[in-house]
PDB file of C-alpha atoms in Angstrom:
ATOM      1  CA  MET C  18     -37.384-122.997  -1.192  1.00 57.00           C
ATOM      2  CA  SER C  19     -35.303-120.918  -3.606  1.00 75.00           C
ATOM      3  CA  THR C  20     -36.148-117.294  -4.274  1.00 84.00           C
ATOM      4  CA  PRO C  21     -37.553-116.612  -7.770  1.00 90.00           C
ATOM      5  CA  ASP C  22     -35.202-114.544  -9.908  1.00 92.00           C
ATOM      6  CA  ILE C  23     -36.950-111.186 -10.320  1.00 94.00           C
ATOM      7  CA  ALA C  24     -34.858-110.561 -13.449  1.00 92.00           C
ATOM      8  CA  LEU C  25     -36.854-113.295 -15.227  1.00 92.00           C
ATOM      9  CA  ALA C  26     -40.284-111.849 -14.369  1.00 95.00           C
ATOM     10  CA  ARG C  27     -42.567-110.797 -17.211  1.00 96.00           C
ATOM     11  CA  SER C  28     -45.249-109.052 -15.133  1.00 97.00           C
ATOM     12  CA  ILE C  29     -45.001-107.380 -11.732  1.00 98.00           C
ATOM     13  CA  LEU C  30     -48.353-106.450 -10.195  1.00 98.00           C
ATOM     14  CA  PHE C  31     -48.740-103.602  -7.703  1.00 98.00           C
ATOM     15  CA  VAL C  32     -51.087-103.898  -4.716  1.00 98.00           C
ATOM     16  CA  PRO C  33     -51.664-101.046  -2.210  1.00 98.00           C
ATOM     17  CA  GLY C  34     -49.947-101.605   1.130  1.00 97.00           C
ATOM     18  CA  HIS C  35     -52.903-100.303   3.139  1.00 97.00           C
ATOM     19  CA  ARG C  36     -55.209-102.950   1.605  1.00 97.00           C
ATOM     20  CA  PRO C  37     -54.042-106.243   3.153  1.00 97.00           C
ATOM     21  CA  ASP C  38     -57.330-107.801   2.062  1.00 97.00           C
ATOM     22  CA  ARG C  39     -55.980-107.656  -1.500  1.00 97.00           C
ATOM     23  CA  PHE C  40     -52.560-109.237  -0.859  1.00 97.00           C
ATOM     24  CA  ALA C  41     -53.619-112.886  -1.290  1.00 97.00           C
ATOM     25  CA  LYS C  42     -55.814-112.000  -4.278  1.00 97.00           C
ATOM     26  CA  ALA C  43     -52.888-110.336  -6.012  1.00 98.00           C
ATOM     27  CA  LEU C  44     -50.696-113.377  -5.397  1.00 97.00           C
ATOM     28  CA  ALA C  45     -53.329-115.599  -7.025  1.00 97.00           C
ATOM     29  CA  THR C  46     -53.527-113.640 -10.301  1.00 97.00           C
ATOM     30  CA  GLY C  47     -50.776-115.586 -12.050  1.00 96.00           C
ATOM     31  CA  ALA C  48     -48.386-112.633 -12.080  1.00 97.00           C
ATOM     32  CA  ASP C  49     -44.712-113.599 -11.930  1.00 96.00           C
ATOM     33  CA  ALA C  50     -44.224-111.128  -9.089  1.00 98.00           C
ATOM     34  CA  VAL C  51     -46.316-108.971  -6.772  1.00 98.00           C
ATOM     35  CA  VAL C  52     -45.072-105.779  -5.155  1.00 98.00           C
ATOM     36  CA  ILE C  53     -46.826-104.383  -2.093  1.00 98.00           C
ATOM     37  CA  ASP C  54     -46.679-100.616  -2.452  1.00 98.00           C
ATOM     38  CA  LEU C  55     -45.856 -98.401   0.529  1.00 98.00           C
ATOM     39  CA  GLU C  56     -45.268 -95.336  -1.631  1.00 97.00           C
ATOM     40  CA  ASP C  57     -47.627 -93.697  -4.137  1.00 94.00           C
ATOM     41  CA  ALA C  58     -50.627 -95.991  -3.601  1.00 95.00           C
ATOM     42  CA  VAL C  59     -50.808 -95.281   0.150  1.00 97.00           C
ATOM     43  CA  PRO C  60     -52.322 -92.040   1.526  1.00 96.00           C
ATOM     44  CA  PRO C  61     -49.980 -90.124   3.893  1.00 95.00           C
ATOM     45  CA  GLY C  62     -52.161 -90.842   6.911  1.00 96.00           C
ATOM     46  CA  GLU C  63     -52.048 -94.606   6.348  1.00 96.00           C
ATOM     47  CA  LYS C  64     -48.309 -95.112   5.888  1.00 97.00           C
ATOM     48  CA  ALA C  65     -47.742 -96.548   9.374  1.00 96.00           C
ATOM     49  CA  ALA C  66     -50.666 -98.967   9.066  1.00 96.00           C
ATOM     50  CA  ALA C  67     -49.424-100.125   5.659  1.00 97.00           C
ATOM     51  CA  ARG C  68     -45.936-100.646   7.057  1.00 96.00           C
ATOM     52  CA  SER C  69     -47.369-102.900   9.772  1.00 95.00           C
ATOM     53  CA  ALA C  70     -49.476-104.789   7.225  1.00 96.00           C
ATOM     54  CA  VAL C  71     -46.510-105.758   5.050  1.00 95.00           C
ATOM     55  CA  LEU C  72     -44.738-107.243   8.059  1.00 94.00           C
ATOM     56  CA  ASP C  73     -47.632-109.719   8.327  1.00 93.00           C
ATOM     57  CA  ARG C  74     -47.821-110.390   4.574  1.00 95.00           C
ATOM     58  CA  PRO C  75     -48.796-113.874   3.333  1.00 95.00           C
ATOM     59  CA  ALA C  76     -46.251-116.272   1.905  1.00 94.00           C
ATOM     60  CA  PRO C  77     -46.266-116.268  -1.909  1.00 95.00           C
ATOM     61  CA  PRO C  78     -47.070-119.391  -3.960  1.00 95.00           C
ATOM     62  CA  ALA C  79     -44.135-121.351  -5.344  1.00 93.00           C
ATOM     63  CA  GLY C  80     -42.510-119.553  -8.235  1.00 92.00           C
ATOM     64  CA  VAL C  81     -44.029-116.154  -7.419  1.00 96.00           C
ATOM     65  CA  ALA C  82     -41.763-113.384  -6.106  1.00 97.00           C
ATOM     66  CA  LEU C  83     -43.191-111.074  -3.433  1.00 98.00           C
ATOM     67  CA  GLY C  84     -41.603-107.691  -2.908  1.00 98.00           C
ATOM     68  CA  ILE C  85     -42.183-104.284  -1.365  1.00 98.00           C
ATOM     69  CA  ARG C  86     -41.878-100.804  -2.832  1.00 98.00           C
ATOM     70  CA  MET C  87     -40.474 -98.590  -0.107  1.00 98.00           C
ATOM     71  CA  ASN C  88     -40.834 -94.864   0.210  1.00 98.00           C
ATOM     72  CA  PRO C  89     -37.800 -92.984  -1.156  1.00 96.00           C
ATOM     73  CA  LEU C  90     -34.547 -92.681   0.716  1.00 92.00           C
ATOM     74  CA  PRO C  91     -33.675 -90.543   2.578  1.00 88.00           C
ATOM     75  CA  THR C  92     -37.209 -89.353   3.424  1.00 94.00           C
ATOM     76  CA  PRO C  93     -38.464 -90.066   6.972  1.00 95.00           C
ATOM     77  CA  GLU C  94     -41.013 -92.564   5.628  1.00 97.00           C
ATOM     78  CA  GLY C  95     -38.335 -94.349   3.631  1.00 96.00           C
ATOM     79  CA  ILE C  96     -36.067 -94.598   6.662  1.00 96.00           C
ATOM     80  CA  ALA C  97     -38.960 -95.941   8.744  1.00 96.00           C
ATOM     81  CA  ASP C  98     -39.722 -98.519   6.031  1.00 97.00           C
ATOM     82  CA  LEU C  99     -36.117 -99.687   5.932  1.00 96.00           C
ATOM     83  CA  ALA C 100     -35.857 -99.943   9.727  1.00 95.00           C
ATOM     84  CA  ALA C 101     -39.054-101.998   9.937  1.00 95.00           C
ATOM     85  CA  LEU C 102     -38.021-104.346   7.138  1.00 95.00           C
ATOM     86  CA  ILE C 103     -34.545-104.929   8.573  1.00 93.00           C
ATOM     87  CA  ALA C 104     -36.123-106.137  11.806  1.00 90.00           C
ATOM     88  CA  ALA C 105     -38.381-108.607   9.975  1.00 90.00           C
ATOM     89  CA  ALA C 106     -37.910-111.311   7.365  1.00 87.00           C
ATOM     90  CA  ALA C 107     -36.645-109.735   4.164  1.00 91.00           C
ATOM     91  CA  PRO C 108     -38.945-109.853   1.116  1.00 96.00           C
ATOM     92  CA  ASP C 109     -37.846-111.496  -2.127  1.00 97.00           C
ATOM     93  CA  PHE C 110     -37.129-108.070  -3.569  1.00 98.00           C
ATOM     94  CA  LEU C 111     -37.260-104.390  -2.719  1.00 98.00           C
ATOM     95  CA  MET C 112     -38.320-101.742  -5.195  1.00 98.00           C
ATOM     96  CA  LEU C 113     -36.581 -98.429  -4.492  1.00 98.00           C
ATOM     97  CA  PRO C 114     -38.356 -95.366  -5.926  1.00 98.00           C
ATOM     98  CA  LYS C 115     -36.805 -92.192  -7.313  1.00 98.00           C
ATOM     99  CA  VAL C 116     -33.242 -93.548  -7.255  1.00 98.00           C
ATOM    100  CA  GLU C 117     -30.684 -90.986  -8.368  1.00 98.00           C
ATOM    101  CA  ALA C 118     -27.377 -92.455  -7.185  1.00 97.00           C
ATOM    102  CA  PRO C 119     -25.821 -95.923  -6.812  1.00 97.00           C
ATOM    103  CA  GLU C 120     -25.087 -95.127  -3.160  1.00 97.00           C
ATOM    104  CA  GLU C 121     -28.792 -95.490  -2.391  1.00 97.00           C
ATOM    105  CA  LEU C 122     -28.642 -99.157  -3.366  1.00 97.00           C
ATOM    106  CA  SER C 123     -25.430 -99.565  -1.405  1.00 97.00           C
ATOM    107  CA  VAL C 124     -27.109 -98.270   1.769  1.00 96.00           C
ATOM    108  CA  VAL C 125     -29.980-100.733   1.428  1.00 97.00           C
ATOM    109  CA  ARG C 126     -27.718-103.642   0.526  1.00 96.00           C
ATOM    110  CA  ARG C 127     -25.492-102.999   3.534  1.00 96.00           C
ATOM    111  CA  ALA C 128     -28.542-102.705   5.794  1.00 95.00           C
ATOM    112  CA  PHE C 129     -29.469-106.303   4.891  1.00 96.00           C
ATOM    113  CA  ALA C 130     -25.888-107.612   4.955  1.00 92.00           C
ATOM    114  CA  ARG C 131     -26.653-109.977   7.830  1.00 90.00           C
ATOM    115  CA  ALA C 132     -29.991-111.190   6.504  1.00 90.00           C
ATOM    116  CA  PRO C 133     -30.075-114.926   5.688  1.00 89.00           C
ATOM    117  CA  ARG C 134     -31.497-114.028   2.283  1.00 91.00           C
ATOM    118  CA  PRO C 135     -30.914-110.381   1.281  1.00 95.00           C
ATOM    119  CA  PRO C 136     -33.573-108.962  -1.042  1.00 97.00           C
ATOM    120  CA  GLN C 137     -32.963-108.384  -4.729  1.00 97.00           C
ATOM    121  CA  LEU C 138     -33.060-104.669  -5.533  1.00 98.00           C
ATOM    122  CA  ILE C 139     -35.010-102.885  -8.266  1.00 98.00           C
ATOM    123  CA  ALA C 140     -34.091 -99.238  -8.837  1.00 98.00           C
ATOM    124  CA  LEU C 141     -36.874 -97.079 -10.263  1.00 98.00           C
ATOM    125  CA  ILE C 142     -35.502 -94.288 -12.441  1.00 98.00           C
ATOM    126  CA  GLU C 143     -37.944 -91.380 -12.247  1.00 98.00           C
ATOM    127  CA  SER C 144     -35.960 -88.183 -12.820  1.00 98.00           C
ATOM    128  CA  ALA C 145     -33.487 -86.613 -15.220  1.00 98.00           C
ATOM    129  CA  GLU C 146     -30.759 -87.008 -12.601  1.00 98.00           C
ATOM    130  CA  GLY C 147     -31.565 -90.680 -12.149  1.00 98.00           C
ATOM    131  CA  LEU C 148     -31.560 -91.247 -15.902  1.00 98.00           C
ATOM    132  CA  ALA C 149     -28.193 -89.533 -16.258  1.00 97.00           C
ATOM    133  CA  ARG C 150     -26.697 -91.877 -13.643  1.00 98.00           C
ATOM    134  CA  ALA C 151     -28.644 -95.009 -14.573  1.00 98.00           C
ATOM    135  CA  GLY C 152     -25.595 -96.764 -16.002  1.00 97.00           C
ATOM    136  CA  ALA C 153     -23.718 -96.430 -12.704  1.00 98.00           C
ATOM    137  CA  ILE C 154     -26.819 -97.483 -10.768  1.00 98.00           C
ATOM    138  CA  ALA C 155     -27.112-100.628 -12.906  1.00 97.00           C
ATOM    139  CA  MET C 156     -23.496-101.499 -12.132  1.00 97.00           C
ATOM    140  CA  GLU C 157     -24.060-101.324  -8.369  1.00 97.00           C
ATOM    141  CA  GLU C 158     -23.800-104.635  -6.527  1.00 95.00           C
ATOM    142  CA  GLY C 159     -27.199-106.058  -5.624  1.00 94.00           C
ATOM    143  CA  CYS C 160     -29.065-104.338  -8.452  1.00 97.00           C
ATOM    144  CA  ALA C 161     -31.324-106.868 -10.178  1.00 97.00           C
ATOM    145  CA  ALA C 162     -33.233-104.524 -12.465  1.00 97.00           C
ATOM    146  CA  LEU C 163     -33.939-100.942 -13.447  1.00 98.00           C
ATOM    147  CA  GLY C 164     -37.512 -99.697 -13.693  1.00 98.00           C
ATOM    148  CA  PHE C 165     -38.740 -96.936 -16.003  1.00 98.00           C
ATOM    149  CA  GLY C 166     -40.754 -94.411 -13.983  1.00 97.00           C
ATOM    150  CA  GLY C 167     -42.239 -92.699 -16.989  1.00 97.00           C
ATOM    151  CA  VAL C 168     -44.927 -90.648 -15.235  1.00 96.00           C
ATOM    152  CA  ASP C 169     -42.623 -88.963 -12.717  1.00 97.00           C
ATOM    153  CA  LEU C 170     -39.889 -88.634 -15.333  1.00 98.00           C
ATOM    154  CA  SER C 171     -42.235 -86.864 -17.740  1.00 97.00           C
ATOM    155  CA  ALA C 172     -43.140 -84.392 -14.995  1.00 97.00           C
ATOM    156  CA  ASP C 173     -39.443 -83.751 -14.320  1.00 97.00           C
ATOM    157  CA  LEU C 174     -38.701 -83.292 -18.021  1.00 96.00           C
ATOM    158  CA  GLY C 175     -41.828 -81.303 -18.794  1.00 97.00           C
ATOM    159  CA  CYS C 176     -42.880 -83.682 -21.579  1.00 97.00           C
ATOM    160  CA  ALA C 177     -46.142 -85.505 -22.270  1.00 96.00           C
ATOM    161  CA  VAL C 178     -46.825 -88.990 -20.919  1.00 95.00           C
ATOM    162  CA  ALA C 179     -46.960 -90.445 -24.409  1.00 96.00           C
ATOM    163  CA  TRP C 180     -44.984 -92.861 -26.578  1.00 97.00           C
ATOM    164  CA  GLU C 181     -43.063 -90.416 -28.798  1.00 97.00           C
ATOM    165  CA  PRO C 182     -41.803 -88.008 -26.087  1.00 97.00           C
ATOM    166  CA  LEU C 183     -40.660 -90.882 -23.858  1.00 98.00           C
ATOM    167  CA  LEU C 184     -39.179 -93.121 -26.570  1.00 98.00           C
ATOM    168  CA  VAL C 185     -35.626 -91.795 -26.374  1.00 98.00           C
ATOM    169  CA  HIS C 186     -35.657 -91.969 -22.579  1.00 98.00           C
ATOM    170  CA  ARG C 187     -36.883 -95.577 -22.634  1.00 98.00           C
ATOM    171  CA  ALA C 188     -34.039 -96.435 -25.021  1.00 98.00           C
ATOM    172  CA  MET C 189     -31.525 -94.709 -22.739  1.00 98.00           C
ATOM    173  CA  LEU C 190     -32.685 -96.816 -19.796  1.00 98.00           C
ATOM    174  CA  VAL C 191     -32.411-100.053 -21.786  1.00 97.00           C
ATOM    175  CA  ALA C 192     -28.826 -99.140 -22.681  1.00 97.00           C
ATOM    176  CA  ALA C 193     -28.046 -98.330 -19.038  1.00 97.00           C
ATOM    177  CA  ALA C 194     -29.477-101.649 -17.855  1.00 96.00           C
ATOM    178  CA  ALA C 195     -27.473-103.513 -20.490  1.00 93.00           C
ATOM    179  CA  ARG C 196     -24.299-101.905 -19.154  1.00 92.00           C
ATOM    180  CA  GLY C 197     -24.787-103.826 -15.913  1.00 93.00           C
ATOM    181  CA  GLY C 198     -26.425-106.869 -17.486  1.00 89.00           C
ATOM    182  CA  ARG C 199     -29.661-106.086 -15.634  1.00 94.00           C
ATOM    183  CA  ALA C 200     -33.326-106.641 -16.413  1.00 95.00           C
ATOM    184  CA  VAL C 201     -35.347-103.549 -17.295  1.00 97.00           C
ATOM    185  CA  LEU C 202     -39.019-102.996 -16.413  1.00 98.00           C
ATOM    186  CA  ASP C 203     -41.431-100.678 -18.192  1.00 98.00           C
ATOM    187  CA  VAL C 204     -43.869 -98.240 -16.595  1.00 98.00           C
ATOM    188  CA  PRO C 205     -47.484 -99.418 -16.055  1.00 98.00           C
ATOM    189  CA  PHE C 206     -50.027 -98.794 -18.813  1.00 97.00           C
ATOM    190  CA  LEU C 207     -52.494 -96.412 -17.202  1.00 95.00           C
ATOM    191  CA  ASP C 208     -55.666 -97.126 -19.220  1.00 96.00           C
ATOM    192  CA  ILE C 209     -56.938-100.246 -17.472  1.00 96.00           C
ATOM    193  CA  ALA C 210     -59.810-100.731 -19.935  1.00 97.00           C
ATOM    194  CA  ASP C 211     -57.606-100.647 -23.075  1.00 97.00           C
ATOM    195  CA  GLU C 212     -56.318-104.221 -23.359  1.00 97.00           C
ATOM    196  CA  ALA C 213     -55.345-103.805 -27.021  1.00 97.00           C
ATOM    197  CA  GLY C 214     -53.358-100.672 -26.189  1.00 98.00           C
ATOM    198  CA  LEU C 215     -51.595-102.496 -23.354  1.00 98.00           C
ATOM    199  CA  ALA C 216     -50.628-105.387 -25.630  1.00 98.00           C
ATOM    200  CA  GLU C 217     -49.362-103.014 -28.328  1.00 98.00           C
ATOM    201  CA  GLU C 218     -47.261-100.992 -25.887  1.00 98.00           C
ATOM    202  CA  THR C 219     -45.870-104.217 -24.414  1.00 98.00           C
ATOM    203  CA  ARG C 220     -44.825-105.364 -27.889  1.00 97.00           C
ATOM    204  CA  ARG C 221     -43.163-102.014 -28.504  1.00 98.00           C
ATOM    205  CA  VAL C 222     -41.146-102.022 -25.287  1.00 98.00           C
ATOM    206  CA  GLN C 223     -40.174-105.657 -25.824  1.00 95.00           C
ATOM    207  CA  ALA C 224     -38.744-104.641 -29.207  1.00 94.00           C
ATOM    208  CA  LEU C 225     -36.739-101.912 -27.443  1.00 96.00           C
ATOM    209  CA  GLY C 226     -35.233-104.456 -25.035  1.00 93.00           C
ATOM    210  CA  PHE C 227     -37.495-104.265 -21.970  1.00 96.00           C
ATOM    211  CA  THR C 228     -37.817-107.585 -20.173  1.00 94.00           C
ATOM    212  CA  ALA C 229     -40.993-106.959 -18.135  1.00 97.00           C
ATOM    213  CA  LYS C 230     -43.861-104.560 -17.645  1.00 98.00           C
ATOM    214  CA  LEU C 231     -45.345-103.323 -14.406  1.00 98.00           C
ATOM    215  CA  ALA C 232     -49.101-103.728 -13.879  1.00 98.00           C
ATOM    216  CA  ILE C 233     -51.582-101.786 -11.766  1.00 98.00           C
ATOM    217  CA  HIS C 234     -54.607-104.090 -12.173  1.00 98.00           C
ATOM    218  CA  PRO C 235     -54.978-107.900 -12.184  1.00 97.00           C
ATOM    219  CA  LYS C 236     -56.621-107.832 -15.640  1.00 97.00           C
ATOM    220  CA  GLN C 237     -53.348-106.496 -17.091  1.00 98.00           C
ATOM    221  CA  VAL C 238     -51.322-109.562 -16.106  1.00 98.00           C
ATOM    222  CA  ALA C 239     -52.476-111.983 -18.821  1.00 97.00           C
ATOM    223  CA  PRO C 240     -52.011-109.578 -21.776  1.00 97.00           C
ATOM    224  CA  ILE C 241     -48.500-108.674 -20.606  1.00 98.00           C
ATOM    225  CA  GLN C 242     -47.433-112.269 -20.126  1.00 96.00           C
ATOM    226  CA  SER C 243     -48.959-113.323 -23.439  1.00 95.00           C
ATOM    227  CA  VAL C 244     -46.653-110.890 -25.247  1.00 95.00           C
ATOM    228  CA  LEU C 245     -43.535-111.504 -23.163  1.00 95.00           C
ATOM    229  CA  THR C 246     -43.690-115.306 -23.071  1.00 92.00           C
ATOM    230  CA  PRO C 247     -41.316-116.768 -25.694  1.00 87.00           C
ATOM    231  CA  SER C 248     -43.126-118.530 -28.519  1.00 84.00           C
ATOM    232  CA  GLU C 249     -42.465-122.157 -29.455  1.00 87.00           C
ATOM    233  CA  ALA C 250     -40.596-120.936 -32.547  1.00 88.00           C
ATOM    234  CA  GLN C 251     -38.376-118.679 -30.411  1.00 84.00           C
ATOM    235  CA  VAL C 252     -37.643-121.499 -27.972  1.00 86.00           C
ATOM    236  CA  ASP C 253     -36.819-123.878 -30.833  1.00 88.00           C
ATOM    237  CA  TRP C 254     -34.463-121.277 -32.330  1.00 86.00           C
ATOM    238  CA  ALA C 255     -32.766-120.747 -28.975  1.00 83.00           C
ATOM    239  CA  ARG C 256     -32.277-124.473 -28.431  1.00 90.00           C
ATOM    240  CA  ARG C 257     -30.712-124.877 -31.864  1.00 89.00           C
ATOM    241  CA  ILE C 258     -28.401-121.935 -31.243  1.00 87.00           C
ATOM    242  CA  ALA C 259     -27.307-123.376 -27.895  1.00 88.00           C
ATOM    243  CA  ALA C 260     -26.742-126.828 -29.407  1.00 88.00           C
ATOM    244  CA  ALA C 261     -24.748-125.447 -32.355  1.00 87.00           C
ATOM    245  CA  MET C 262     -22.535-123.339 -30.117  1.00 87.00           C
ATOM    246  CA  ASP C 263     -21.982-126.304 -27.827  1.00 86.00           C
ATOM    247  CA  ALA C 264     -20.931-128.430 -30.808  1.00 87.00           C
ATOM    248  CA  ALA C 265     -18.594-125.638 -31.926  1.00 85.00           C
ATOM    249  CA  ALA C 266     -17.084-125.470 -28.423  1.00 83.00           C
ATOM    250  CA  GLY C 267     -18.092-121.821 -28.132  1.00 78.00           C
ATOM    251  CA  GLY C 268     -16.629-120.818 -31.491  1.00 83.00           C
ATOM    252  CA  VAL C 269     -18.400-119.084 -34.354  1.00 85.00           C
ATOM    253  CA  CYS C 270     -20.842-121.282 -36.270  1.00 89.00           C
ATOM    254  CA  VAL C 271     -23.742-120.987 -38.717  1.00 89.00           C
ATOM    255  CA  VAL C 272     -27.440-121.653 -37.995  1.00 89.00           C
ATOM    256  CA  ASP C 273     -30.144-121.135 -40.623  1.00 89.00           C
ATOM    257  CA  GLY C 274     -27.540-119.572 -42.884  1.00 88.00           C
ATOM    258  CA  LYS C 275     -26.624-116.889 -40.354  1.00 89.00           C
ATOM    259  CA  MET C 276     -23.425-116.480 -38.377  1.00 86.00           C
ATOM    260  CA  VAL C 277     -23.755-117.217 -34.673  1.00 86.00           C
ATOM    261  CA  ASP C 278     -21.321-115.923 -32.054  1.00 83.00           C
ATOM    262  CA  LEU C 279     -21.334-115.288 -28.303  1.00 79.00           C
ATOM    263  CA  PRO C 280     -23.766-112.300 -28.327  1.00 76.00           C
ATOM    264  CA  VAL C 281     -26.289-114.427 -30.238  1.00 83.00           C
ATOM    265  CA  LEU C 282     -25.762-117.245 -27.760  1.00 81.00           C
ATOM    266  CA  ARG C 283     -26.456-114.889 -24.852  1.00 78.00           C
ATOM    267  CA  ALA C 284     -29.710-113.829 -26.512  1.00 79.00           C
ATOM    268  CA  ALA C 285     -30.669-117.491 -26.927  1.00 83.00           C
ATOM    269  CA  GLN C 286     -29.847-118.228 -23.305  1.00 81.00           C
ATOM    270  CA  ARG C 287     -32.121-115.375 -22.202  1.00 80.00           C
ATOM    271  CA  VAL C 288     -34.974-116.850 -24.237  1.00 81.00           C
ATOM    272  CA  LEU C 289     -34.473-120.280 -22.672  1.00 84.00           C
ATOM    273  CA  ALA C 290     -34.279-118.838 -19.156  1.00 81.00           C
ATOM    274  CA  ARG C 291     -37.544-116.943 -19.642  1.00 78.00           C
ATOM    275  CA  ALA C 292     -39.202-120.018 -21.163  1.00 78.00           C
ATOM    276  CA  ARG C 293     -38.334-122.042 -18.066  1.00 76.00           C
TER     277      ARG C 293
END
């Protein structure tokens, strides 16, 4: 069975690593991907138990990616996570927190060099240093996506966890991800009860160029995917763009009175990939 491409995910749902009773439930929510968290969601005294639990994780349903968020490298907990995961079957993807240099991804990628199916890597950018080097991180081999760690980043910058103070930093991360042709994931919406607010923020980050949004509760999955699923009109537009460019043998053409070239074709191909 092929591994789902994490770059095409719309929603990625977190589940605490020390709650194995919730693993199967999370996988049944309809989320495109589930990430078992060994970092922030796990109390310090339960890290070892959580690490053991993820080694006995259930197999995901077809089409659902299952990954693990490690503790940061090079902390002792992060090193222990990496050692345990190398000795077991690799997950579909690994989420690396607080990444500040491309070498961190290189270390993890090389650690899984002999794995039959190395994990895709998501680099969470959660500091000013990480944001400054995000373009280089996105270019690193094995990087599938960048993630916007807005809460930790706001603490590092001394700004509020709100839309206006974080807008420029979100835009910077989108540009960095585009440099490497990577997907880019937005920070979870923290007010679980505010479904309208979640949908509005998802629309806003989609307009900025984000491809997915992280979720911290199962009830957030459907609103996120409703916004990020291409509409029938978008799919029809993308198909017509692809057909026109094919007829023009890749040259410039006109669709709906507008010039179409390779960048427009790439946008259409992204729509079709997400629709599939």
